[in-house]
Amino acid sequence: MDELEFRRRVLANPFELDDELIRFANQSASRQQFIKSAQCFDKNIRDAVDVSIPEDLAVRVILKQTMQRQASLRQQESQKTSNKPWYLAGIATLVAIISLAYAIYTASHHNQLAEHAVAHMLHEPSALQADGTYTLEDVNSMLSKIGGKIDSLPGKVTYLRYCDFDGEQSVHMVFHTKVGPVTVLFIPSQFSSPFTPSSYKFNHQSINGRIYSFANTKQVYMSANATLIARQHRKLAQTLSW
Amino acid sequence: MNTVQKQKRYEALVQVYHKELYRFAYWLCKDASIAEDVVQETFLRAWRSLDSLQDEKAAKSWLFTILRRENARRFERKQFDYSDVEQETLVDTTSSSLEDTLELSVLQRNIMQLAAEYREPLLLQVIGGCTGEEIAQITGLNKNTVMTRLYRARNQLKEQLTGTKDLVKGEPYG
């Protein structure tokens, strides 16, 4: 071994020194110092690259995979049972052409809203696992700030926060049910169109959702279980006013 | 393997490797939210091809290989930015002295500026704890090339920080 090879091997991995390297280093104080210096510098490198990890990253990764897996299973079930008569295809095409102009502007807006809502939910996975207990007063205290009020709680509220949704102060609520959580976002919205549907259904990143337009708000419901959404909306609609 | 076992195996991989993969992605992508997206996509792809991982000892190399491929593909995917926090600075340390903090941020900048061919093997070694053989497998290089790049990466960082060149007579520079 020569000096060049010694330095190259030490700098390639300062903490993996075989017997040959150690014997060569022991022949000279400067070589031992070189190793110490390289190891000290390597510690600085390791400290430098040791950036903090986003909170709940592992939870979000597993959540996303779980939802995708459920969506995949539902799709497989749907393909097995699909058996529509052939003439419905022609009728569907005609309806689609007539509806195209009707839907395209409004759908674009709702589609973007849906994508934002899903991303917002995925970035706060702690909301789905929260186990708080919020009263009717707590809920109305927040809803009143954006013009809303409910007469009675349509289920147990385990998460309740304000959130900034695309610049609008909104309310983020999670209802706990026996089958799973349902997320509801109340978002003030000045968007209006003669073609705004009463509800807009979506599925983004394996999350089922519906957007309901009511007064000057959009209510975005999201859940892994689509049935829960309709059920929770029915309960909330009976008690909500704006 | 049934679905429950597969899910447990997958979740164990996530718990064990998500931190190393995130840190590697962070220094590869130079952006925290993109790094998180890449890690998400890496694990989704790992789930889909989990049955192909026959040896748990190879899991780390397998995941880093997937991540490098996902990073190469990321420009094809649409990105949403939902971060409400200000852009992260390069300084990320609990060091108590300002001098140490300054030195760390200079070093972090220098690491960011290393050419990818030198930065990647270094990161795989110091973050992933990968051996020379593992780095060679992940990057598709031969081991001698990996060791040379590791040496050059550290040499370059050292000389940038100290302003001195570690030259030995007869060694070509650069």
Coordinates of C-alpha atoms in Angstrom, one line a residue, chain B residues 1-172:
Chain B
M1 CA -48.7 -15.1 1.8
N2 CA -52.3 -13.9 2.6
T3 CA -53.4 -10.3 2.5
V4 CA -53.1 -9.8 6.3
Q5 CA -49.5 -11.1 6.3
K6 CA -48.6 -9.0 3.3
Q7 CA -50.0 -5.9 4.9
K8 CA -48.1 -6.5 8.1
R9 CA -44.9 -7.1 6.2
Y10 CA -45.5 -3.9 4.2
E11 CA -46.2 -1.8 7.3
A12 CA -43.0 -3.2 9.0
L13 CA -41.0 -2.1 6.0
V14 CA -42.5 1.4 6.2
Q15 CA -41.7 1.7 9.9
V16 CA -38.1 0.5 9.5
Y17 CA -37.1 2.4 6.4
H18 CA -39.2 5.5 5.9
K19 CA -36.8 7.8 7.7
E20 CA -33.7 6.8 5.7
L21 CA -35.7 6.9 2.5
Y22 CA -37.0 10.4 3.3
R23 CA -33.6 11.7 4.2
F24 CA -32.1 10.3 1.0
A25 CA -34.9 11.7 -1.1
Y26 CA -34.5 15.1 0.6
W27 CA -30.9 15.4 -0.4
L28 CA -31.6 13.9 -3.9
C29 CA -34.5 16.2 -4.7
K30 CA -33.4 19.2 -2.6
D31 CA -37.0 19.9 -1.6
A32 CA -38.9 18.6 1.4
S33 CA -42.4 18.3 -0.1
I34 CA -41.1 16.6 -3.3
A35 CA -39.1 14.2 -1.1
E36 CA -42.2 13.2 0.7
D37 CA -44.1 12.7 -2.6
V38 CA -41.2 10.5 -3.9
V39 CA -41.2 8.5 -0.7
Q40 CA -45.0 8.0 -1.0
E41 CA -44.6 6.8 -4.6
T42 CA -41.7 4.6 -3.6
F43 CA -43.7 2.7 -1.0
L44 CA -46.8 2.4 -3.2
R45 CA -44.7 0.8 -5.9
A46 CA -43.0 -1.4 -3.2
W47 CA -46.5 -2.5 -2.2
R48 CA -47.5 -3.4 -5.7
S49 CA -44.3 -5.5 -6.2
L50 CA -43.8 -6.8 -2.7
D51 CA -44.1 -10.4 -3.8
S52 CA -40.9 -10.0 -5.8
L53 CA -38.9 -9.2 -2.6
Q54 CA -37.7 -12.7 -1.6
D55 CA -35.0 -11.8 0.9
E56 CA -35.7 -9.4 3.7
K57 CA -31.9 -8.6 3.9
A58 CA -32.2 -7.1 0.4
A59 CA -35.1 -4.9 1.4
K60 CA -33.0 -1.8 2.0
S61 CA -31.2 -2.0 -1.4
W62 CA -34.5 -2.8 -3.1
L63 CA -36.3 0.2 -1.6
F64 CA -33.5 2.6 -2.4
T65 CA -33.4 1.3 -6.0
I66 CA -37.2 1.9 -6.3
L67 CA -36.8 5.4 -4.9
R68 CA -34.1 6.4 -7.4
R69 CA -36.3 5.2 -10.2
E70 CA -39.3 7.2 -8.8
N71 CA -37.1 10.3 -8.5
A72 CA -36.2 9.9 -12.1
R73 CA -39.9 9.7 -13.0
R74 CA -41.1 12.5 -10.8
F75 CA -41.1 15.2 -13.5
E76 CA -43.8 13.3 -15.3
R77 CA -46.2 13.6 -12.3
K78 CA -48.3 16.6 -11.5
Q79 CA -47.4 18.2 -8.2
F80 CA -49.6 20.1 -5.7
D81 CA -48.0 22.2 -3.1
Y82 CA -50.0 22.3 0.2
S83 CA -47.3 23.4 2.5
D84 CA -48.4 26.2 4.8
V85 CA -44.9 26.6 6.2
E86 CA -42.2 28.8 4.8
Q87 CA -39.6 27.1 2.6
E88 CA -37.2 25.1 4.8
T89 CA -33.8 26.6 5.3
L90 CA -30.8 24.5 5.0
V91 CA -30.0 24.8 8.6
D92 CA -31.4 21.8 10.6
T93 CA -29.4 21.3 13.7
T94 CA -29.7 21.4 17.5
S95 CA -26.1 22.7 17.8
S96 CA -25.9 25.3 20.5
S97 CA -23.1 27.4 19.1
L98 CA -23.5 29.8 16.2
E99 CA -20.2 28.9 14.8
D100 CA -21.2 25.3 14.6
T101 CA -24.5 26.3 13.0
L102 CA -22.7 28.3 10.4
E103 CA -20.3 25.5 9.6
L104 CA -23.2 23.0 9.3
S105 CA -25.1 25.2 6.9
V106 CA -22.0 25.7 4.8
L107 CA -21.4 22.0 4.7
Q108 CA -25.1 21.3 3.9
R109 CA -24.8 23.8 1.0
N110 CA -21.7 22.0 -0.2
I111 CA -23.4 18.6 0.0
M112 CA -26.4 20.0 -2.0
Q113 CA -24.0 21.3 -4.6
L114 CA -22.0 18.1 -5.1
A115 CA -22.6 16.5 -8.5
A116 CA -25.2 13.8 -8.3
E117 CA -22.7 11.1 -9.3
Y118 CA -20.8 11.9 -6.1
R119 CA -23.7 12.9 -3.8
E120 CA -25.7 9.8 -4.3
P121 CA -23.1 7.2 -3.3
L122 CA -22.2 9.4 -0.3
L123 CA -25.8 9.7 0.8
L124 CA -26.4 6.0 0.4
Q125 CA -23.4 5.3 2.6
V126 CA -24.0 7.8 5.4
I127 CA -27.8 7.9 5.4
G128 CA -28.6 4.4 4.3
G129 CA -25.6 2.7 5.9
C130 CA -25.1 0.8 2.6
T131 CA -21.9 -1.1 1.9
G132 CA -19.9 -0.6 -1.2
E133 CA -21.5 -3.7 -2.8
E134 CA -25.0 -2.5 -2.0
I135 CA -24.3 1.0 -3.4
A136 CA -22.9 -0.7 -6.6
Q137 CA -26.1 -2.7 -6.9
I138 CA -28.4 0.2 -6.3
T139 CA -26.6 2.6 -8.7
G140 CA -25.6 0.0 -11.3
L141 CA -21.9 0.9 -11.0
N142 CA -19.1 -1.4 -10.3
K143 CA -17.7 -1.3 -6.8
N144 CA -14.3 0.3 -7.7
T145 CA -16.2 3.2 -9.3
V146 CA -18.4 3.5 -6.2
M147 CA -15.3 3.7 -3.8
T148 CA -13.6 6.2 -6.1
R149 CA -16.7 8.4 -6.1
L150 CA -17.0 8.2 -2.3
Y151 CA -13.4 9.3 -1.9
R152 CA -13.9 12.2 -4.3
A153 CA -17.1 13.3 -2.6
R154 CA -15.4 13.5 0.8
N155 CA -12.3 15.0 -0.7
Q156 CA -14.2 17.7 -2.4
L157 CA -16.3 18.5 0.7
K158 CA -13.2 18.6 2.9
E159 CA -11.3 21.0 0.6
Q160 CA -14.3 23.3 0.2
L161 CA -14.7 23.6 3.9
T162 CA -11.0 23.9 4.9
G163 CA -9.8 25.5 1.7
T164 CA -7.0 23.1 1.5
K165 CA -6.4 20.4 -1.1
D166 CA -5.6 16.9 0.0
L167 CA -3.1 16.2 -2.7
V168 CA -0.5 13.5 -2.6
K169 CA 2.3 13.6 -5.0
G170 CA 1.3 11.8 -8.2
E171 CA -2.4 12.0 -7.5
P172 CA -4.4 13.6 -10.3

